[in-house]
Coordinates of C-alpha atoms in Angstrom, one line a residue:
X1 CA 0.0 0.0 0.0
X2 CA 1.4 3.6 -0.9
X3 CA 0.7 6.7 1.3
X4 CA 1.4 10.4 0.5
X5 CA 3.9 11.0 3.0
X6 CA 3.3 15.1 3.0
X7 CA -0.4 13.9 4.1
X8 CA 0.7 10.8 6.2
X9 CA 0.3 11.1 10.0
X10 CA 2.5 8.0 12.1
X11 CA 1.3 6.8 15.3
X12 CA 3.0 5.6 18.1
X13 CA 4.6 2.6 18.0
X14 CA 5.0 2.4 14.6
X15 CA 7.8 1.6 12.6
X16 CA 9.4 2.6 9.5
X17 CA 12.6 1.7 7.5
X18 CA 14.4 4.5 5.1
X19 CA 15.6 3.4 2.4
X20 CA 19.2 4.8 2.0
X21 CA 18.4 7.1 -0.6
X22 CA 16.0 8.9 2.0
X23 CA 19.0 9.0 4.4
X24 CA 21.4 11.1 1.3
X25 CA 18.6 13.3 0.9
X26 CA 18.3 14.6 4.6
X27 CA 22.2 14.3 5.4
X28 CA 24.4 13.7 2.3
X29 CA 27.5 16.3 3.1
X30 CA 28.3 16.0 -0.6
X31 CA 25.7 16.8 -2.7
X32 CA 22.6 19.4 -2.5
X33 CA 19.4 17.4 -3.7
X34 CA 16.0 19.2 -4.5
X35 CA 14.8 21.3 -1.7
X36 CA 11.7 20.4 -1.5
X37 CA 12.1 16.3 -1.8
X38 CA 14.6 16.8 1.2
X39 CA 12.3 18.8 3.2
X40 CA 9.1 16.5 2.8
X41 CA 11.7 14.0 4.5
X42 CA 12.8 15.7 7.4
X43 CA 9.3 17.2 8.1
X44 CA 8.3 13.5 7.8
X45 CA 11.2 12.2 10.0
X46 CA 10.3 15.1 12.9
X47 CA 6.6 14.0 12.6
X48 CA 7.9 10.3 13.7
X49 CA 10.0 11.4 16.4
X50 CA 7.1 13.7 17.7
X51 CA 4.6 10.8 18.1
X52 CA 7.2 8.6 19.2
X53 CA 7.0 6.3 15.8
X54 CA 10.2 4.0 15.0
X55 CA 12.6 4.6 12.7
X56 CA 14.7 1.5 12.2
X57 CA 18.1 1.2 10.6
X58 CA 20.5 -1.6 9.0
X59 CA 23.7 -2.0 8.7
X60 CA 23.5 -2.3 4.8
X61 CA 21.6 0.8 4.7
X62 CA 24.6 2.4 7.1
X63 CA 26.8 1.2 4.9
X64 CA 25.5 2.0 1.7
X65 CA 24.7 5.5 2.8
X66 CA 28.5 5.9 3.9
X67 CA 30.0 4.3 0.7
X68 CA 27.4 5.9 -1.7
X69 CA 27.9 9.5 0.0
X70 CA 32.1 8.5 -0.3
X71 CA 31.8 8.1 -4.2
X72 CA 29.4 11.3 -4.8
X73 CA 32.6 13.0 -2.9
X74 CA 35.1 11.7 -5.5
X75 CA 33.0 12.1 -7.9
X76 CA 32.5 15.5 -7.4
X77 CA 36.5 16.0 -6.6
X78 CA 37.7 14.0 -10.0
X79 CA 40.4 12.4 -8.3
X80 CA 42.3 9.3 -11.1
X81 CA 41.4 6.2 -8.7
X82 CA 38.7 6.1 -5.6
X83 CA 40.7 4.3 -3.0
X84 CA 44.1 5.4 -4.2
X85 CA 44.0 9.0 -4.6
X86 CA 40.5 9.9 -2.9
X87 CA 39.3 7.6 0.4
X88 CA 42.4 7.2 2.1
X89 CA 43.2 11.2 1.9
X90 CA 40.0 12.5 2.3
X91 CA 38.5 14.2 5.3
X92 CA 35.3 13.7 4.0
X93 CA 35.3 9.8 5.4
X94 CA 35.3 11.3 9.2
X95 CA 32.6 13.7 8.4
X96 CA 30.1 11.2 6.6
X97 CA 30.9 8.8 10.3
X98 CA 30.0 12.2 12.6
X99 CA 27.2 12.5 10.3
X100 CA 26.0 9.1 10.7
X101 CA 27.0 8.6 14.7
X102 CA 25.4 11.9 15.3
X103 CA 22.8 12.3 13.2
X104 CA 21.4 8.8 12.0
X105 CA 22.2 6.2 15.1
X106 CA 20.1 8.4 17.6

């Protein structure tokens, strides 16, 4: 069953599961996504924690949102080779964990 999540209203108890592209939309430190689509997330994500709803998490979806928001960072630095030139020099690695540790795990 779909919902219109601008018109959706969760009640306690329930429990919902982001799928990782929701997760680079709210917090991706790389990339600026369309307003709007990342605000009708957020607002939807505060309306959860208001009512006391459940957000759960994986560790796939950790783990894709770190890896995915890693290559949108060298793509967007055009470095020759991803783990040579860009991951193991890259700042952005400790931010994307600070993002997820406080941000996402809470």
């Amino acid at each position: 069953m779909l919902y219109d999540i601008e018109k959706y209203k969760p009640s306690q108890g329930e429990r919902f599961l982001f799928d990782t592209n929701v997760w680079l939309y709210i917090y991706s430190p790389s990339v600026q996504y369309d307003w709007h689509i990342t605000e009708v997330f957020g607002r939807f994500m505060h309306k959860c924690s208001e009512c006391d709803s459940r957000i759960c998490m994986t560790a796939m979806i950790l783990s894709e949102f770190y890896n995915t928001a890693m290559r949108i960072g060298y793509k967007n630095q055009h470095c020759d080779m991803y783990k040579k030139d860009f991951r193991n020099k890259q700042t952005l690695g400790q931010d994307i964990y600070e993002i997820i540790k406080q941000c996402i795990i809470p």
